[in-house]
Protein backbone atom coordinates (compact mmCIF):
# COMPACT_ATOMS: atom_id res chain seq x y z
CA UNK A 1 0.00 0.00 0.00
CA UNK A 2 1.39 3.36 -1.01
CA UNK A 3 2.45 5.79 1.72
CA UNK A 4 2.00 8.75 -0.62
CA UNK A 5 1.25 11.93 1.34
CA UNK A 6 1.53 10.07 4.63
CA UNK A 7 4.42 10.37 7.13
CA UNK A 8 7.19 7.99 6.12
CA UNK A 9 8.07 7.38 9.77
CA UNK A 10 6.23 8.29 12.96
CA UNK A 11 8.59 7.08 15.73
CA UNK A 12 10.72 10.24 15.31
CA UNK A 13 10.08 13.64 13.77
CA UNK A 14 11.91 14.21 10.50
CA UNK A 15 12.18 17.19 8.16
CA UNK A 16 14.06 18.63 5.16
CA UNK A 17 14.24 15.37 3.16
CA UNK A 18 16.98 15.00 0.57
CA UNK A 19 16.02 11.94 -1.47
CA UNK A 20 18.30 10.00 -3.82
CA UNK A 21 18.23 6.75 -5.76
CA UNK A 22 21.21 4.46 -5.15
CA UNK A 23 21.35 0.81 -6.25
CA UNK A 24 17.68 0.99 -7.31
CA UNK A 25 16.59 1.91 -3.77
CA UNK A 26 15.35 5.24 -2.46
CA UNK A 27 17.39 6.79 0.33
CA UNK A 28 16.15 9.80 2.26
CA UNK A 29 18.47 12.05 4.27
CA UNK A 30 16.35 14.21 6.60
CA UNK A 31 17.07 16.41 9.56
CA UNK A 32 15.84 15.13 12.93
CA UNK A 33 13.49 17.32 14.95
CA UNK A 34 13.85 16.96 18.71
CA UNK A 35 10.61 17.65 20.64
CA UNK A 36 10.81 20.36 23.31
CA UNK A 37 8.63 23.06 24.81
CA UNK A 38 10.66 26.13 23.80
CA UNK A 39 9.18 29.02 21.85
CA UNK A 40 9.49 29.69 18.11
CA UNK A 41 11.29 32.75 16.73
CA UNK A 42 12.56 34.18 13.44
CA UNK A 43 16.10 32.97 14.13
CA UNK A 44 14.98 29.34 14.14
CA UNK A 45 16.06 28.63 17.70
CA UNK A 46 13.25 26.09 18.00
CA UNK A 47 15.04 23.78 15.55
CA UNK A 48 17.50 22.05 17.87
CA UNK A 49 18.49 19.10 15.68
CA UNK A 50 21.59 17.22 16.86
CA UNK A 51 21.98 14.21 14.56
CA UNK A 52 21.08 12.57 11.26
CA UNK A 53 19.21 9.35 10.58
CA UNK A 54 19.12 7.67 7.17
CA UNK A 55 15.80 6.35 5.84
CA UNK A 56 15.33 4.00 2.90
CA UNK A 57 12.63 2.37 0.81
CA UNK A 58 13.17 -0.71 -1.36
CA UNK A 59 10.47 0.62 -3.69
CA UNK A 60 8.18 3.62 -3.81
CA UNK A 61 5.40 1.53 -2.23
CA UNK A 62 7.62 -0.20 0.33
CA UNK A 63 7.76 0.43 4.06
CA UNK A 64 10.28 3.06 5.08
CA UNK A 65 13.20 1.78 7.17
CA UNK A 66 15.12 3.89 9.69
CA UNK A 67 18.76 2.82 9.65
CA UNK A 68 19.48 4.69 12.85
CA UNK A 69 21.88 7.47 13.70
CA UNK A 70 24.46 8.06 10.97
CA UNK A 71 26.16 11.14 12.45
CA UNK A 72 25.85 13.09 15.72
CA UNK A 73 27.10 16.60 16.40
CA UNK A 74 29.28 15.29 19.24
CA UNK A 75 31.43 13.62 16.56
CA UNK A 76 32.11 16.91 14.74
CA UNK A 77 34.82 19.04 16.45
CA UNK A 78 33.75 22.41 15.06
CA UNK A 79 29.99 22.12 15.74
CA UNK A 80 28.29 23.82 18.70
CA UNK A 81 24.62 23.11 17.88
CA UNK A 82 21.83 22.96 15.28
CA UNK A 83 22.73 20.42 12.61
CA UNK A 84 20.05 21.43 10.12
CA UNK A 85 18.98 20.24 6.64
CA UNK A 86 21.56 17.91 4.99
CA UNK A 87 22.16 16.38 1.57
CA UNK A 88 24.19 13.44 0.27
CA UNK A 89 26.09 12.99 -2.99
CA UNK A 90 27.73 9.90 -4.49
CA UNK A 91 31.05 10.15 -6.33
CA UNK A 92 34.41 8.35 -6.36
CA UNK A 93 32.74 5.24 -4.93
CA UNK A 94 31.86 7.08 -1.71
CA UNK A 95 28.90 8.88 -0.19
CA UNK A 96 29.37 12.44 1.00
CA UNK A 97 27.05 13.92 3.62
CA UNK A 98 26.88 17.74 3.51
CA UNK A 99 25.36 19.49 6.49
CA UNK A 100 25.03 22.93 8.08
CA UNK A 101 25.63 23.66 11.74
CA UNK A 102 26.66 26.50 14.00
CA UNK A 103 30.37 26.71 14.72
CA UNK A 104 31.77 27.63 18.13
CA UNK A 105 31.16 31.34 17.36
CA UNK A 106 27.50 30.75 16.51
CA UNK A 107 27.90 31.16 12.74
CA UNK A 108 26.41 28.60 10.38
CA UNK A 109 28.99 26.74 8.30
CA UNK A 110 28.87 23.74 5.97
CA UNK A 111 30.51 20.48 6.91
CA UNK A 112 31.08 17.20 5.10
CA UNK A 113 31.29 13.59 6.29
CA UNK A 114 32.15 10.50 4.25
CA UNK A 115 30.96 6.89 4.15
CA UNK A 116 31.38 3.78 2.01
CA UNK A 117 27.66 3.05 2.45
CA UNK A 118 24.55 5.11 1.66
CA UNK A 119 23.28 4.35 5.18
CA UNK A 120 26.49 5.46 6.91
CA UNK A 121 27.87 5.79 9.48
CA UNK A 122 29.55 8.96 8.17
CA UNK A 123 33.00 10.07 9.30
CA UNK A 124 33.18 13.88 9.49
CA UNK A 125 36.03 16.06 8.33
CA UNK A 126 37.70 17.82 11.25
CA UNK A 127 36.77 21.32 10.10
CA UNK A 128 34.00 22.95 8.07
CA UNK A 129 34.45 23.68 4.37
CA UNK A 130 36.69 26.72 4.08
CA UNK A 131 34.82 29.75 2.81
CA UNK A 132 31.39 28.32 3.60
CA UNK A 133 28.59 29.93 5.56
CA UNK A 134 24.78 29.74 5.90
CA UNK A 135 22.62 26.61 5.56
CA UNK A 136 20.75 24.09 3.37
CA UNK A 137 23.40 22.49 1.14
CA UNK A 138 22.18 20.58 -1.92
CA UNK A 139 24.58 18.89 -4.34
CA UNK A 140 24.23 18.06 -8.02
CA UNK A 141 26.72 15.63 -9.55
CA UNK A 142 26.29 16.46 -13.23
CA UNK A 143 26.45 14.05 -16.16
CA UNK A 144 30.12 14.91 -16.78
CA UNK A 145 31.05 14.19 -13.15
CA UNK A 146 31.33 17.83 -12.12
CA UNK A 147 29.76 18.49 -8.73
CA UNK A 148 28.04 21.70 -7.65
CA UNK A 149 26.82 22.67 -4.18
CA UNK A 150 23.88 25.06 -3.76
CA UNK A 151 23.09 26.62 -0.39
CA UNK A 152 21.89 29.57 1.67
CA UNK A 153 18.98 30.61 3.86
CA UNK A 154 17.73 33.97 5.12
CA UNK A 155 16.98 35.04 8.69
CA UNK A 156 18.10 32.24 11.02
CA UNK A 157 20.16 30.85 8.13
CA UNK A 158 22.22 34.07 8.20
CA UNK A 159 22.56 34.47 4.41
CA UNK A 160 21.29 38.08 4.55
CA UNK A 161 23.85 38.86 7.27
CA UNK A 162 26.71 38.25 4.80
CA UNK A 163 25.63 40.82 2.19
CA UNK A 164 28.75 42.95 2.70
CA UNK A 165 31.06 39.95 2.32
CA UNK A 166 31.68 39.74 6.06
CA UNK A 167 29.28 38.70 8.81
CA UNK A 168 27.07 41.53 10.11
CA UNK A 169 24.84 40.37 12.98
CA UNK A 170 22.53 43.33 12.29
CA UNK A 171 22.30 42.63 8.55
CA UNK A 172 18.97 41.98 6.86
CA UNK A 173 17.21 41.71 3.53
CA UNK A 174 17.50 44.56 0.99
CA UNK A 175 14.75 47.12 0.53
CA UNK A 176 11.70 45.72 -1.26
CA UNK A 177 12.55 47.29 -4.65
CA UNK A 178 16.16 46.14 -4.59
CA UNK A 179 17.32 42.79 -6.01
CA UNK A 180 16.68 39.93 -3.60
CA UNK A 181 19.47 38.06 -1.83
CA UNK A 182 20.29 35.13 -4.10
CA UNK A 183 21.43 31.59 -3.19
CA UNK A 184 25.06 30.61 -3.40
CA UNK A 185 26.69 28.02 -5.64
CA UNK A 186 30.21 26.62 -5.68
CA UNK A 187 31.85 23.95 -7.75
CA UNK A 188 33.22 21.18 -5.55
CA UNK A 189 36.76 19.85 -5.73
CA UNK A 190 37.41 16.45 -7.26
CA UNK A 191 37.65 14.88 -3.79
CA UNK A 192 34.29 16.51 -2.85
CA UNK A 193 35.73 17.96 0.38
CA UNK A 194 36.26 21.63 -0.54
CA UNK A 195 35.18 24.41 -2.88
CA UNK A 196 36.89 24.55 -6.27
CA UNK A 197 36.95 28.33 -6.60
CA UNK A 198 34.97 31.05 -4.86
CA UNK A 199 31.20 30.62 -4.38
CA UNK A 200 28.97 32.88 -6.47
CA UNK A 201 25.44 34.19 -6.02
CA UNK A 202 23.12 32.60 -8.59
CA UNK A 203 20.85 35.01 -10.41
CA UNK A 204 17.12 34.25 -10.47
CA UNK A 205 15.38 36.42 -13.05
CA UNK A 206 11.77 37.32 -13.76
CA UNK A 207 10.02 37.02 -17.13
CA UNK A 208 11.66 40.30 -18.24
CA UNK A 209 15.18 39.16 -17.44
CA UNK A 210 15.39 41.31 -14.30
CA UNK A 211 16.56 39.92 -10.92
CA UNK A 212 13.68 39.06 -8.60
CA UNK A 213 13.14 41.81 -6.05
CA UNK A 214 13.39 41.41 -2.28
CA UNK A 215 9.77 42.47 -1.91
CA UNK A 216 8.54 39.80 -4.33
CA UNK A 217 7.93 37.32 -1.51
CA UNK A 218 5.83 35.01 -3.69
CA UNK A 219 8.88 34.26 -5.87
CA UNK A 220 12.11 35.43 -4.25
CA UNK A 221 14.59 32.97 -2.76
CA UNK A 222 14.45 32.31 0.98
CA UNK A 223 15.97 28.85 1.68
CA UNK A 224 15.96 25.15 0.82
CA UNK A 225 17.48 24.92 -2.68
CA UNK A 226 17.32 21.73 -4.72
CA UNK A 227 18.78 21.08 -8.17
CA UNK A 228 17.69 18.44 -10.65
CA UNK A 229 17.75 17.97 -14.41
CA UNK A 230 14.84 17.22 -16.70
CA UNK A 231 15.19 16.91 -20.47
CA UNK A 232 18.55 18.68 -20.41
CA UNK A 233 17.38 21.68 -18.38
CA UNK A 234 18.56 22.53 -14.88
CA UNK A 235 15.72 23.07 -12.40
CA UNK A 236 16.51 25.14 -9.32
CA UNK A 237 13.67 24.83 -6.81
CA UNK A 238 13.45 26.49 -3.42
CA UNK A 239 11.25 27.82 -0.62
CA UNK A 240 9.94 31.38 -0.57
CA UNK A 241 9.89 31.30 3.24
CA UNK A 242 7.44 33.96 4.38
CA UNK A 243 4.78 32.99 1.81
CA UNK A 244 5.47 29.25 2.27
CA UNK A 245 5.57 28.27 -1.42
CA UNK A 246 7.87 25.84 -3.18
CA UNK A 247 8.78 27.39 -6.53
CA UNK A 248 11.24 26.73 -9.35
CA UNK A 249 13.37 28.37 -12.02
CA UNK A 250 15.21 26.88 -15.00
CA UNK A 251 18.48 27.38 -16.88
CA UNK A 252 20.64 25.65 -19.47
CA UNK A 253 23.65 26.17 -17.18
CA UNK A 254 24.07 24.69 -13.68
CA UNK A 255 25.26 28.06 -12.37
CA UNK A 256 22.55 30.06 -14.09
CA UNK A 257 21.22 32.58 -14.60
CA UNK A 258 17.84 30.98 -13.86
CA UNK A 259 14.43 32.20 -15.02
CA UNK A 260 11.46 31.85 -12.68
CA UNK A 261 8.92 29.39 -14.07
CA UNK A 262 6.24 28.75 -11.48
CA UNK A 263 5.02 27.20 -8.27
CA UNK A 264 5.76 23.60 -7.32
CA UNK A 265 3.64 23.32 -4.20
CA UNK A 266 1.10 25.29 -2.22
CA UNK A 267 1.78 25.83 1.52
CA UNK A 268 1.86 22.90 3.91
CA UNK A 269 0.89 22.87 7.60
CA UNK A 270 3.76 24.50 9.49
CA UNK A 271 6.02 27.49 8.85
CA UNK A 272 8.84 25.86 6.92
CA UNK A 273 8.70 24.04 3.62
CA UNK A 274 11.67 22.08 2.27
CA UNK A 275 11.89 19.43 -0.43
CA UNK A 276 13.77 17.28 -2.91
CA UNK A 277 12.92 15.78 -6.31
CA UNK A 278 13.88 12.38 -7.75
CA UNK A 279 13.07 10.17 -10.71
CA UNK A 280 12.31 6.55 -9.87
CA UNK A 281 11.25 3.87 -12.37
CA UNK A 282 10.16 6.46 -14.93
CA UNK A 283 8.10 8.61 -12.56
CA UNK A 284 9.02 11.77 -10.69
CA UNK A 285 8.46 12.36 -6.99
CA UNK A 286 8.57 15.31 -4.61
CA UNK A 287 9.70 14.63 -1.04
CA UNK A 288 8.68 17.27 1.50
CA UNK A 289 7.64 17.75 5.13
CA UNK A 290 4.76 19.18 7.10
CA UNK A 291 3.48 19.43 10.68
CA UNK A 292 0.17 17.62 10.20
CA UNK A 293 1.10 14.72 12.50
CA UNK A 294 2.13 17.06 15.34
CA UNK A 295 -0.92 19.29 15.01
CA UNK A 296 1.04 22.21 13.61
CA UNK A 297 4.02 22.38 15.98
CA UNK A 298 6.74 23.91 13.79
CA UNK A 299 9.68 21.93 15.15
CA UNK A 300 7.88 18.55 15.03
CA UNK A 301 7.75 17.82 11.33
CA UNK A 302 7.25 14.65 9.29
CA UNK A 303 8.66 13.67 5.90
CA UNK A 304 6.21 12.74 3.12
CA UNK A 305 6.27 12.31 -0.65
CA UNK A 306 3.94 12.71 -3.62
CA UNK A 307 4.16 12.18 -7.37
CA UNK A 308 5.29 15.13 -9.50
CA UNK A 309 3.94 15.77 -13.01
CA UNK A 310 5.48 17.74 -15.89
CA UNK A 311 3.61 19.43 -18.70
CA UNK A 312 4.75 19.02 -22.30
CA UNK A 313 6.48 22.42 -22.23
CA UNK A 314 8.62 21.40 -19.25
CA UNK A 315 6.64 23.31 -16.65
CA UNK A 316 5.60 21.47 -13.49
CA UNK A 317 2.02 21.04 -12.33
CA UNK A 318 1.42 22.74 -8.98
CA UNK A 319 0.78 20.32 -6.12
CA UNK A 320 -2.02 21.00 -3.63
CA UNK A 321 -0.81 18.92 -0.67
CA UNK A 322 -4.15 18.19 0.99
CA UNK A 323 -6.45 17.73 -2.00
CA UNK A 324 -6.60 13.98 -1.28
CA UNK A 325 -7.93 14.46 2.23
PDB file of N, CA, C and O in Angstrom, residues 115-145:
ATOM      1  N   UNK A 115      31.252   8.286   3.839  1.00  0.00           N
ATOM      2  CA  UNK A 115      30.956   6.891   4.146  1.00  0.00           C
ATOM      3  C   UNK A 115      31.122   6.035   2.899  1.00  0.00           C
ATOM      4  O   UNK A 115      30.983   6.518   1.772  1.00  0.00           O
ATOM      5  N   UNK A 116      31.364   4.740   3.113  1.00  0.00           N
ATOM      6  CA  UNK A 116      31.381   3.778   2.013  1.00  0.00           C
ATOM      7  C   UNK A 116      29.988   3.246   1.723  1.00  0.00           C
ATOM      8  O   UNK A 116      29.792   2.539   0.733  1.00  0.00           O
ATOM      9  N   UNK A 117      29.019   3.573   2.585  1.00  0.00           N
ATOM     10  CA  UNK A 117      27.660   3.048   2.453  1.00  0.00           C
ATOM     11  C   UNK A 117      26.659   4.189   2.427  1.00  0.00           C
ATOM     12  O   UNK A 117      26.832   5.187   3.127  1.00  0.00           O
ATOM     13  N   UNK A 118      25.571   4.047   1.666  1.00  0.00           N
ATOM     14  CA  UNK A 118      24.551   5.111   1.656  1.00  0.00           C
ATOM     15  C   UNK A 118      23.842   5.270   2.994  1.00  0.00           C
ATOM     16  O   UNK A 118      23.231   6.308   3.249  1.00  0.00           O
ATOM     17  N   UNK A 119      23.923   4.257   3.864  1.00  0.00           N
ATOM     18  CA  UNK A 119      23.285   4.346   5.178  1.00  0.00           C
ATOM     19  C   UNK A 119      24.244   4.772   6.278  1.00  0.00           C
ATOM     20  O   UNK A 119      23.859   4.859   7.445  1.00  0.00           O
ATOM     21  N   UNK A 120      25.517   5.052   5.919  1.00  0.00           N
ATOM     22  CA  UNK A 120      26.489   5.457   6.908  1.00  0.00           C
ATOM     23  C   UNK A 120      26.995   4.262   7.694  1.00  0.00           C
ATOM     24  O   UNK A 120      26.787   3.113   7.287  1.00  0.00           O
ATOM     25  N   UNK A 121      27.650   4.487   8.846  1.00  0.00           N
ATOM     26  CA  UNK A 121      27.868   5.793   9.482  1.00  0.00           C
ATOM     27  C   UNK A 121      28.820   6.678   8.672  1.00  0.00           C
ATOM     28  O   UNK A 121      29.613   6.175   7.874  1.00  0.00           O
ATOM     29  N   UNK A 122      28.743   7.988   8.894  1.00  0.00           N
ATOM     30  CA  UNK A 122      29.549   8.956   8.174  1.00  0.00           C
ATOM     31  C   UNK A 122      30.650   9.498   9.081  1.00  0.00           C
ATOM     32  O   UNK A 122      30.390   9.856  10.232  1.00  0.00           O
ATOM     33  N   UNK A 123      31.852   9.541   8.552  1.00  0.00           N
ATOM     34  CA  UNK A 123      33.004  10.067   9.295  1.00  0.00           C
ATOM     35  C   UNK A 123      33.221  11.520   8.898  1.00  0.00           C
ATOM     36  O   UNK A 123      33.514  11.810   7.726  1.00  0.00           O
ATOM     37  N   UNK A 124      33.107  12.464   9.834  1.00  0.00           N
ATOM     38  CA  UNK A 124      33.183  13.877   9.488  1.00  0.00           C
ATOM     39  C   UNK A 124      34.615  14.359   9.297  1.00  0.00           C
ATOM     40  O   UNK A 124      35.545  13.881   9.961  1.00  0.00           O
ATOM     41  N   UNK A 125      34.783  15.320   8.413  1.00  0.00           N
ATOM     42  CA  UNK A 125      36.034  16.058   8.334  1.00  0.00           C
ATOM     43  C   UNK A 125      36.203  16.880   9.612  1.00  0.00           C
ATOM     44  O   UNK A 125      35.232  17.265  10.264  1.00  0.00           O
ATOM     45  N   UNK A 126      37.436  17.164   9.974  1.00  0.00           N
ATOM     46  CA  UNK A 126      37.700  17.823  11.245  1.00  0.00           C
ATOM     47  C   UNK A 126      37.189  19.247  11.285  1.00  0.00           C
ATOM     48  O   UNK A 126      36.756  19.738  12.330  1.00  0.00           O
ATOM     49  N   UNK A 127      37.210  19.932  10.133  1.00  0.00           N
ATOM     50  CA  UNK A 127      36.768  21.322  10.103  1.00  0.00           C
ATOM     51  C   UNK A 127      35.703  21.510   9.029  1.00  0.00           C
ATOM     52  O   UNK A 127      35.508  20.647   8.166  1.00  0.00           O
ATOM     53  N   UNK A 128      34.996  22.640   9.100  1.00  0.00           N
ATOM     54  CA  UNK A 128      34.001  22.950   8.072  1.00  0.00           C
ATOM     55  C   UNK A 128      34.691  23.312   6.763  1.00  0.00           C
ATOM     56  O   UNK A 128      35.901  23.563   6.711  1.00  0.00           O
ATOM     57  N   UNK A 129      33.912  23.338   5.686  1.00  0.00           N
ATOM     58  CA  UNK A 129      34.446  23.681   4.371  1.00  0.00           C
ATOM     59  C   UNK A 129      34.895  25.141   4.383  1.00  0.00           C
ATOM     60  O   UNK A 129      34.107  26.042   4.695  1.00  0.00           O
ATOM     61  N   UNK A 130      36.136  25.361   4.061  1.00  0.00           N
ATOM     62  CA  UNK A 130      36.688  26.718   4.083  1.00  0.00           C
ATOM     63  C   UNK A 130      35.927  27.616   3.120  1.00  0.00           C
ATOM     64  O   UNK A 130      35.681  27.260   1.964  1.00  0.00           O
ATOM     65  N   UNK A 131      35.547  28.795   3.622  1.00  0.00           N
ATOM     66  CA  UNK A 131      34.816  29.754   2.806  1.00  0.00           C
ATOM     67  C   UNK A 131      33.308  29.569   2.822  1.00  0.00           C
ATOM     68  O   UNK A 131      32.584  30.316   2.172  1.00  0.00           O
ATOM     69  N   UNK A 132      32.825  28.577   3.573  1.00  0.00           N
ATOM     70  CA  UNK A 132      31.388  28.316   3.603  1.00  0.00           C
ATOM     71  C   UNK A 132      30.710  29.073   4.731  1.00  0.00           C
ATOM     72  O   UNK A 132      31.315  29.366   5.765  1.00  0.00           O
ATOM     73  N   UNK A 133      29.447  29.384   4.517  1.00  0.00           N
ATOM     74  CA  UNK A 133      28.593  29.934   5.557  1.00  0.00           C
ATOM     75  C   UNK A 133      27.147  29.693   5.171  1.00  0.00           C
ATOM     76  O   UNK A 133      26.862  29.262   4.048  1.00  0.00           O
ATOM     77  N   UNK A 134      26.207  29.932   6.080  1.00  0.00           N
ATOM     78  CA  UNK A 134      24.776  29.739   5.900  1.00  0.00           C
ATOM     79  C   UNK A 134      24.405  28.250   5.920  1.00  0.00           C
ATOM     80  O   UNK A 134      25.134  27.436   6.492  1.00  0.00           O
ATOM     81  N   UNK A 135      23.259  27.907   5.304  1.00  0.00           N
ATOM     82  CA  UNK A 135      22.619  26.613   5.557  1.00  0.00           C
ATOM     83  C   UNK A 135      22.152  25.945   4.256  1.00  0.00           C
ATOM     84  O   UNK A 135      22.357  26.459   3.169  1.00  0.00           O
ATOM     85  N   UNK A 136      21.515  24.793   4.416  1.00  0.00           N
ATOM     86  CA  UNK A 136      20.749  24.094   3.373  1.00  0.00           C
ATOM     87  C   UNK A 136      21.569  23.695   2.142  1.00  0.00           C
ATOM     88  O   UNK A 136      21.202  24.012   1.010  1.00  0.00           O
ATOM     89  N   UNK A 137      22.659  22.944   2.317  1.00  0.00           N
ATOM     90  CA  UNK A 137      23.404  22.491   1.144  1.00  0.00           C
ATOM     91  C   UNK A 137      22.624  21.465   0.335  1.00  0.00           C
ATOM     92  O   UNK A 137      21.930  20.608   0.884  1.00  0.00           O
ATOM     93  N   UNK A 138      22.731  21.565  -0.979  1.00  0.00           N
ATOM     94  CA  UNK A 138      22.182  20.582  -1.919  1.00  0.00           C
ATOM     95  C   UNK A 138      23.207  20.413  -3.027  1.00  0.00           C
ATOM     96  O   UNK A 138      23.722  21.399  -3.551  1.00  0.00           O
ATOM     97  N   UNK A 139      23.499  19.164  -3.394  1.00  0.00           N
ATOM     98  CA  UNK A 139      24.581  18.891  -4.336  1.00  0.00           C
ATOM     99  C   UNK A 139      24.052  18.221  -5.589  1.00  0.00           C
ATOM    100  O   UNK A 139      23.258  17.271  -5.515  1.00  0.00           O
ATOM    101  N   UNK A 140      24.486  18.700  -6.731  1.00  0.00           N
ATOM    102  CA  UNK A 140      24.235  18.055  -8.023  1.00  0.00           C
ATOM    103  C   UNK A 140      25.545  17.524  -8.564  1.00  0.00           C
ATOM    104  O   UNK A 140      26.500  18.284  -8.735  1.00  0.00           O
ATOM    105  N   UNK A 141      25.611  16.208  -8.800  1.00  0.00           N
ATOM    106  CA  UNK A 141      26.718  15.633  -9.553  1.00  0.00           C
ATOM    107  C   UNK A 141      26.227  15.523 -10.989  1.00  0.00           C
ATOM    108  O   UNK A 141      25.350  14.721 -11.309  1.00  0.00           O
ATOM    109  N   UNK A 142      26.779  16.351 -11.864  1.00  0.00           N
ATOM    110  CA  UNK A 142      26.285  16.463 -13.230  1.00  0.00           C
ATOM    111  C   UNK A 142      26.715  15.259 -14.064  1.00  0.00           C
ATOM    112  O   UNK A 142      27.522  14.425 -13.648  1.00  0.00           O
ATOM    113  N   UNK A 143      26.189  15.191 -15.285  1.00  0.00           N
ATOM    114  CA  UNK A 143      26.452  14.048 -16.163  1.00  0.00           C
ATOM    115  C   UNK A 143      27.931  13.888 -16.493  1.00  0.00           C
ATOM    116  O   UNK A 143      28.393  12.771 -16.751  1.00  0.00           O
ATOM    117  N   UNK A 144      28.687  14.983 -16.473  1.00  0.00           N
ATOM    118  CA  UNK A 144      30.119  14.912 -16.781  1.00  0.00           C
ATOM    119  C   UNK A 144      30.973  14.668 -15.542  1.00  0.00           C
ATOM    120  O   UNK A 144      32.208  14.695 -15.607  1.00  0.00           O
ATOM    121  N   UNK A 145      30.323  14.440 -14.391  1.00  0.00           N
ATOM    122  CA  UNK A 145      31.050  14.186 -13.148  1.00  0.00           C
ATOM    123  C   UNK A 145      31.350  15.422 -12.332  1.00  0.00           C
ATOM    124  O   UNK A 145      31.794  15.304 -11.175  1.00  0.00           O
TER     125      UNK A 145
END
